[in-house]
XYZ file of C-alpha atoms in Angstrom:
343
model
C 69.167 18.710 -58.475
C 68.200 15.799 -56.224
C 67.063 12.745 -58.207
C 65.099 9.811 -56.829
C 64.514 6.196 -57.827
C 63.263 3.272 -55.759
C 64.645 -0.056 -57.047
C 61.407 -1.788 -56.065
C 59.964 -0.464 -59.320
C 61.551 -3.491 -61.028
C 58.862 -5.657 -59.413
C 56.492 -4.593 -62.193
C 57.875 -6.056 -65.395
C 55.238 -7.579 -67.690
C 57.015 -9.035 -70.736
C 54.254 -8.387 -73.255
C 51.180 -6.264 -73.987
C 48.521 -6.443 -76.682
C 49.245 -4.249 -79.723
C 46.798 -4.196 -82.638
C 45.403 -7.503 -81.445
C 48.806 -9.213 -81.249
C 51.020 -9.933 -78.228
C 54.101 -7.712 -78.481
C 57.174 -7.182 -76.279
C 56.389 -4.479 -73.748
C 58.562 -1.366 -74.096
C 57.741 -0.444 -70.491
C 60.126 -2.463 -68.350
C 63.126 -2.164 -66.005
C 65.464 -1.475 -68.926
C 63.883 1.984 -69.131
C 65.224 2.783 -65.674
C 68.682 1.597 -66.695
C 68.736 3.827 -69.771
C 67.343 6.837 -67.928
C 69.916 6.352 -65.179
C 72.611 6.467 -67.842
C 71.119 9.727 -69.100
C 71.307 11.229 -65.636
C 74.931 10.120 -65.325
C 75.733 11.900 -68.583
C 74.309 15.036 -66.988
C 76.368 14.526 -63.824
C 73.367 13.532 -61.698
C 73.031 10.614 -59.288
C 70.012 8.836 -57.851
C 68.847 8.566 -54.246
C 66.483 5.784 -53.163
C 63.486 6.631 -50.969
C 63.628 4.746 -47.676
C 60.149 3.239 -48.006
C 58.122 2.000 -50.960
C 54.883 1.805 -48.981
C 53.714 3.695 -45.911
C 50.432 4.808 -44.318
C 51.250 8.369 -45.407
C 51.645 7.315 -49.051
C 48.408 5.319 -48.930
C 46.538 8.313 -47.514
C 47.858 10.562 -50.261
C 46.985 8.027 -52.955
C 43.417 7.959 -51.604
C 43.162 11.644 -52.504
C 43.633 10.875 -56.211
C 42.410 7.276 -56.587
C 39.235 5.644 -55.280
C 39.497 3.159 -52.404
C 38.028 0.366 -54.507
C 40.590 0.929 -57.248
C 43.483 0.744 -54.784
C 41.947 -2.388 -53.247
C 41.626 -3.880 -56.727
C 45.295 -3.290 -57.540
C 46.368 -4.783 -54.219
C 44.160 -7.888 -54.231
C 43.272 -8.777 -57.818
C 46.194 -11.077 -58.567
C 45.444 -13.477 -55.707
C 41.741 -13.506 -56.573
C 42.500 -13.964 -60.278
C 44.579 -17.044 -59.590
C 41.601 -18.780 -57.953
C 39.718 -18.735 -61.273
C 39.667 -21.896 -63.411
C 42.291 -21.782 -66.187
C 43.414 -18.295 -65.142
C 46.201 -16.645 -67.139
C 49.560 -15.907 -65.546
C 48.887 -12.159 -65.726
C 45.649 -10.354 -64.920
C 44.233 -9.010 -68.188
C 40.692 -7.924 -69.091
C 38.476 -9.648 -71.625
C 35.417 -7.440 -71.186
C 34.910 -3.691 -70.737
C 31.881 -1.570 -69.767
C 31.954 0.347 -73.046
C 29.594 3.302 -72.928
C 29.735 3.353 -69.142
C 28.666 0.620 -66.754
C 25.867 0.996 -64.234
C 26.883 -1.781 -61.843
C 30.241 -2.366 -60.154
C 30.936 -6.099 -60.282
C 32.310 -8.297 -57.509
C 33.739 -10.925 -59.869
C 37.482 -10.593 -60.683
C 36.853 -10.726 -64.445
C 34.333 -7.901 -64.221
C 36.584 -5.805 -61.997
C 39.531 -6.292 -64.359
C 37.391 -4.946 -67.189
C 36.189 -2.043 -65.060
C 39.618 -0.897 -63.890
C 41.982 -1.891 -66.725
C 40.792 0.181 -69.655
C 43.223 -1.259 -72.217
C 45.557 -4.222 -72.704
C 48.778 -2.442 -71.763
C 48.590 -3.078 -68.012
C 48.845 -6.835 -67.360
C 49.315 -7.377 -63.626
C 51.652 -9.885 -61.991
C 51.898 -10.970 -58.369
C 54.284 -8.074 -57.655
C 52.926 -5.351 -59.952
C 51.241 -3.413 -57.160
C 54.475 -3.348 -55.146
C 56.307 -2.058 -58.225
C 53.716 0.657 -58.771
C 53.908 1.672 -55.102
C 57.688 2.008 -55.431
C 57.165 4.269 -58.438
C 54.663 6.365 -56.498
C 56.969 6.522 -53.476
C 59.673 7.893 -55.780
C 57.415 10.758 -56.870
C 56.385 11.331 -53.259
C 60.013 11.576 -52.117
C 60.848 14.074 -54.864
C 57.873 16.255 -53.905
C 58.690 16.065 -50.201
C 62.232 17.223 -50.960
C 60.760 20.350 -52.542
C 58.658 20.887 -49.421
C 61.906 20.613 -47.465
C 63.510 23.395 -49.485
C 64.905 21.895 -52.689
C 64.220 24.163 -55.661
C 63.892 21.365 -58.239
C 63.834 17.575 -57.986
C 63.525 14.689 -60.433
C 61.647 11.404 -59.948
C 62.598 8.479 -62.172
C 59.239 6.732 -62.190
C 58.348 3.546 -63.994
C 55.733 2.339 -64.496
C 54.656 5.824 -65.552
C 51.420 7.323 -64.293
C 49.686 10.004 -66.336
C 47.130 7.660 -67.965
C 45.976 6.367 -64.555
C 42.711 8.037 -63.539
C 40.750 7.959 -60.288
C 39.927 4.273 -60.787
C 41.400 3.326 -64.116
C 44.727 1.942 -65.317
C 45.873 2.247 -68.903
C 48.796 2.974 -71.176
C 51.301 1.166 -68.884
C 50.143 3.393 -65.968
C 48.798 2.059 -62.655
C 49.173 4.912 -60.123
C 49.321 8.554 -61.140
C 52.747 9.752 -60.022
C 52.409 13.314 -61.365
C 49.058 13.759 -59.633
C 50.584 12.389 -56.441
C 53.457 14.875 -56.633
C 50.952 17.703 -57.095
C 48.961 16.423 -54.113
C 52.065 16.537 -51.921
C 52.922 20.056 -53.127
C 49.371 21.197 -52.375
C 50.061 20.508 -48.700
C 52.092 23.731 -48.734
C 51.367 25.583 -51.975
C 47.925 27.047 -52.688
C 48.092 26.638 -56.471
C 49.972 23.932 -58.357
C 50.330 23.458 -62.110
C 51.033 20.183 -63.925
C 52.526 20.654 -67.386
C 52.650 17.465 -69.441
C 55.063 17.355 -72.408
C 54.653 13.640 -73.151
C 53.804 12.340 -76.626
C 50.461 11.139 -75.268
C 47.715 13.121 -73.573
C 47.740 12.771 -69.783
C 44.108 11.709 -69.609
C 44.320 10.258 -66.111
C 45.803 13.459 -64.696
C 43.121 15.475 -66.467
C 40.363 13.292 -65.011
C 41.691 13.577 -61.464
C 41.752 17.387 -61.432
C 39.127 18.235 -64.069
C 36.655 19.821 -61.647
C 39.251 21.509 -59.423
C 40.513 25.063 -59.643
C 43.548 24.710 -57.385
C 45.503 22.393 -59.711
C 45.963 23.504 -63.321
C 46.623 20.772 -65.887
C 48.076 21.393 -69.334
C 49.177 18.928 -71.996
C 50.709 19.052 -75.463
C 50.486 15.760 -77.327
C 49.772 13.969 -80.584
C 46.178 14.580 -81.671
C 43.980 11.888 -80.061
C 41.804 11.792 -83.167
C 44.611 9.663 -84.631
C 46.614 8.550 -81.599
C 46.427 7.011 -78.130
C 44.570 7.612 -75.806
C 42.011 8.418 -78.560
C 39.066 9.348 -76.325
C 40.555 12.263 -74.342
C 42.802 15.216 -75.058
C 40.798 17.502 -77.314
C 41.249 21.260 -77.269
C 37.613 21.636 -76.185
C 38.251 19.894 -72.833
C 38.642 22.917 -70.562
C 37.582 21.662 -67.128
C 34.266 21.640 -65.282
C 32.713 23.229 -62.207
C 35.487 24.976 -60.228
C 38.010 23.722 -62.779
C 36.622 25.542 -65.811
C 39.598 27.119 -67.555
C 42.116 25.157 -65.474
C 42.637 22.448 -68.097
C 44.404 23.175 -71.394
C 45.052 20.697 -74.207
C 47.167 21.412 -77.269
C 46.798 18.475 -79.677
C 49.434 18.409 -82.427
C 49.133 16.738 -85.832
C 50.694 13.275 -85.788
C 54.203 13.524 -87.220
C 54.794 17.116 -86.101
C 58.459 18.116 -85.830
C 60.397 19.836 -83.084
C 59.559 23.331 -84.253
C 55.826 22.685 -83.948
C 56.358 20.946 -80.601
C 58.376 23.826 -79.154
C 55.949 26.445 -80.470
C 53.155 24.599 -78.667
C 55.246 24.516 -75.501
C 55.537 28.323 -75.583
C 51.744 28.590 -75.794
C 51.243 26.044 -73.012
C 53.691 27.832 -70.729
C 51.859 31.090 -71.383
C 48.603 29.470 -70.221
C 50.389 28.090 -67.159
C 51.769 31.505 -66.208
C 48.322 33.061 -66.441
C 47.259 30.598 -63.736
C 50.027 32.042 -61.509
C 50.934 28.792 -59.742
C 53.081 28.621 -56.629
C 54.733 25.350 -57.703
C 54.938 23.153 -60.791
C 54.985 19.461 -61.644
C 56.520 18.587 -65.019
C 55.167 15.341 -66.457
C 58.274 14.627 -68.525
C 57.728 12.406 -71.529
C 60.636 11.804 -73.878
C 58.588 9.719 -76.307
C 58.016 12.653 -78.656
C 61.427 11.716 -80.086
C 61.321 10.594 -83.710
C 62.879 7.185 -82.963
C 60.720 6.279 -79.976
C 59.055 2.875 -80.483
C 55.662 4.514 -79.888
C 56.578 7.378 -82.226
C 53.816 9.805 -83.076
C 55.866 12.994 -83.312
C 59.143 13.740 -85.071
C 61.190 15.563 -82.426
C 65.011 15.549 -82.434
C 67.132 15.102 -79.309
C 68.268 18.742 -79.470
C 64.704 19.935 -78.919
C 64.755 18.557 -75.378
C 67.514 21.050 -74.543
C 65.027 23.826 -75.328
C 62.284 22.086 -73.348
C 64.563 22.085 -70.318
C 65.533 25.739 -70.761
C 61.963 26.940 -71.104
C 60.711 25.032 -68.083
C 63.680 26.113 -65.960
C 62.842 29.725 -66.836
C 59.635 29.414 -64.810
C 61.842 29.715 -61.691
C 59.266 28.046 -59.462
C 59.521 25.156 -56.997
C 59.344 22.152 -59.297
C 59.090 18.369 -59.344
C 59.991 16.654 -62.619
C 58.255 13.285 -62.864
C 59.290 10.826 -65.548
C 56.425 9.667 -67.738
C 57.019 8.174 -71.224
C 60.155 7.619 -73.224
C 60.853 4.059 -74.302
C 63.995 2.035 -75.042
C 66.055 3.198 -78.002
C 69.702 4.137 -78.391
C 68.554 7.771 -78.006
C 66.652 7.594 -74.703
C 69.653 8.298 -72.456
C 70.727 11.198 -74.659
C 67.209 12.641 -74.629
C 67.133 12.838 -70.841
C 70.682 14.190 -70.728
C 69.691 16.879 -73.253
C 66.715 17.924 -71.130
C 68.882 18.149 -68.017
C 71.540 20.071 -69.942
C 68.965 22.626 -71.000
C 67.443 22.823 -67.552
C 70.764 23.608 -65.888
C 72.024 25.969 -68.607
């Protein structure tokens, strides 16, 4: 299995985020890449760096999943923010258009509130470059599948599945899984994205919600009691051409590995009914019981079964890293998944 990681991802490294109204150390930083790299090494896998972290081709593909004004915001907001009186070191919103805004603002404070839907995505001078490096990693993994690789892995951080067409949230700036699916769609008529992260992939759902060519499925902690709170219900089934092409399986907070794996069987059954030509796995390892964002109670051994069951699909596949945050178990969790996948 070819594995990809662009070191430019380290350019996005905010030290804190706002948790329950208090500044807290951010679990989403470069140390994640170090631990995940160790997990790959345990599985006998090595990383390849994409040649570029930004290119006209990548920008064009990103414009298929994100709005032009959102991409412009990410690229330019830091410089504009720093011109404000008494501006903070990091771009962070202090107002949001709750209930839906009717007017897109030109002021940096208004745009920050429009595009940054929570307080987990503070932006530094180099955050956009870091996010582009993460996206380029997913792009390279998907292109390798187009070139004939059966399965590839993209070590992406910041993650992406909470990033919608023009919204950042949950540590996510650019949607890497959606980008991988977009690249695969250049050759394959039908692509499925199966998200096994602790959290619902609300950004991925939003991007493809009205499309019938990309199926999206997610198992996750019930948003009635867990982030992202406002998306991820079982009644969200797609719209227009996408009706029936979105499946959510919310699990009670605290569910164990047996419940998690039973849900995965159901989700895979839905995926197979779609009959995709290729698959993107949005791989979250934060369902583990010791994850700092813990909402489920999954043991490391369960990830072996996750790998086995996804490998059994026997379809061209890109595995994109989503969640999974620093603990002594993170490396072992990724190694367990890879062990199961190659069994």
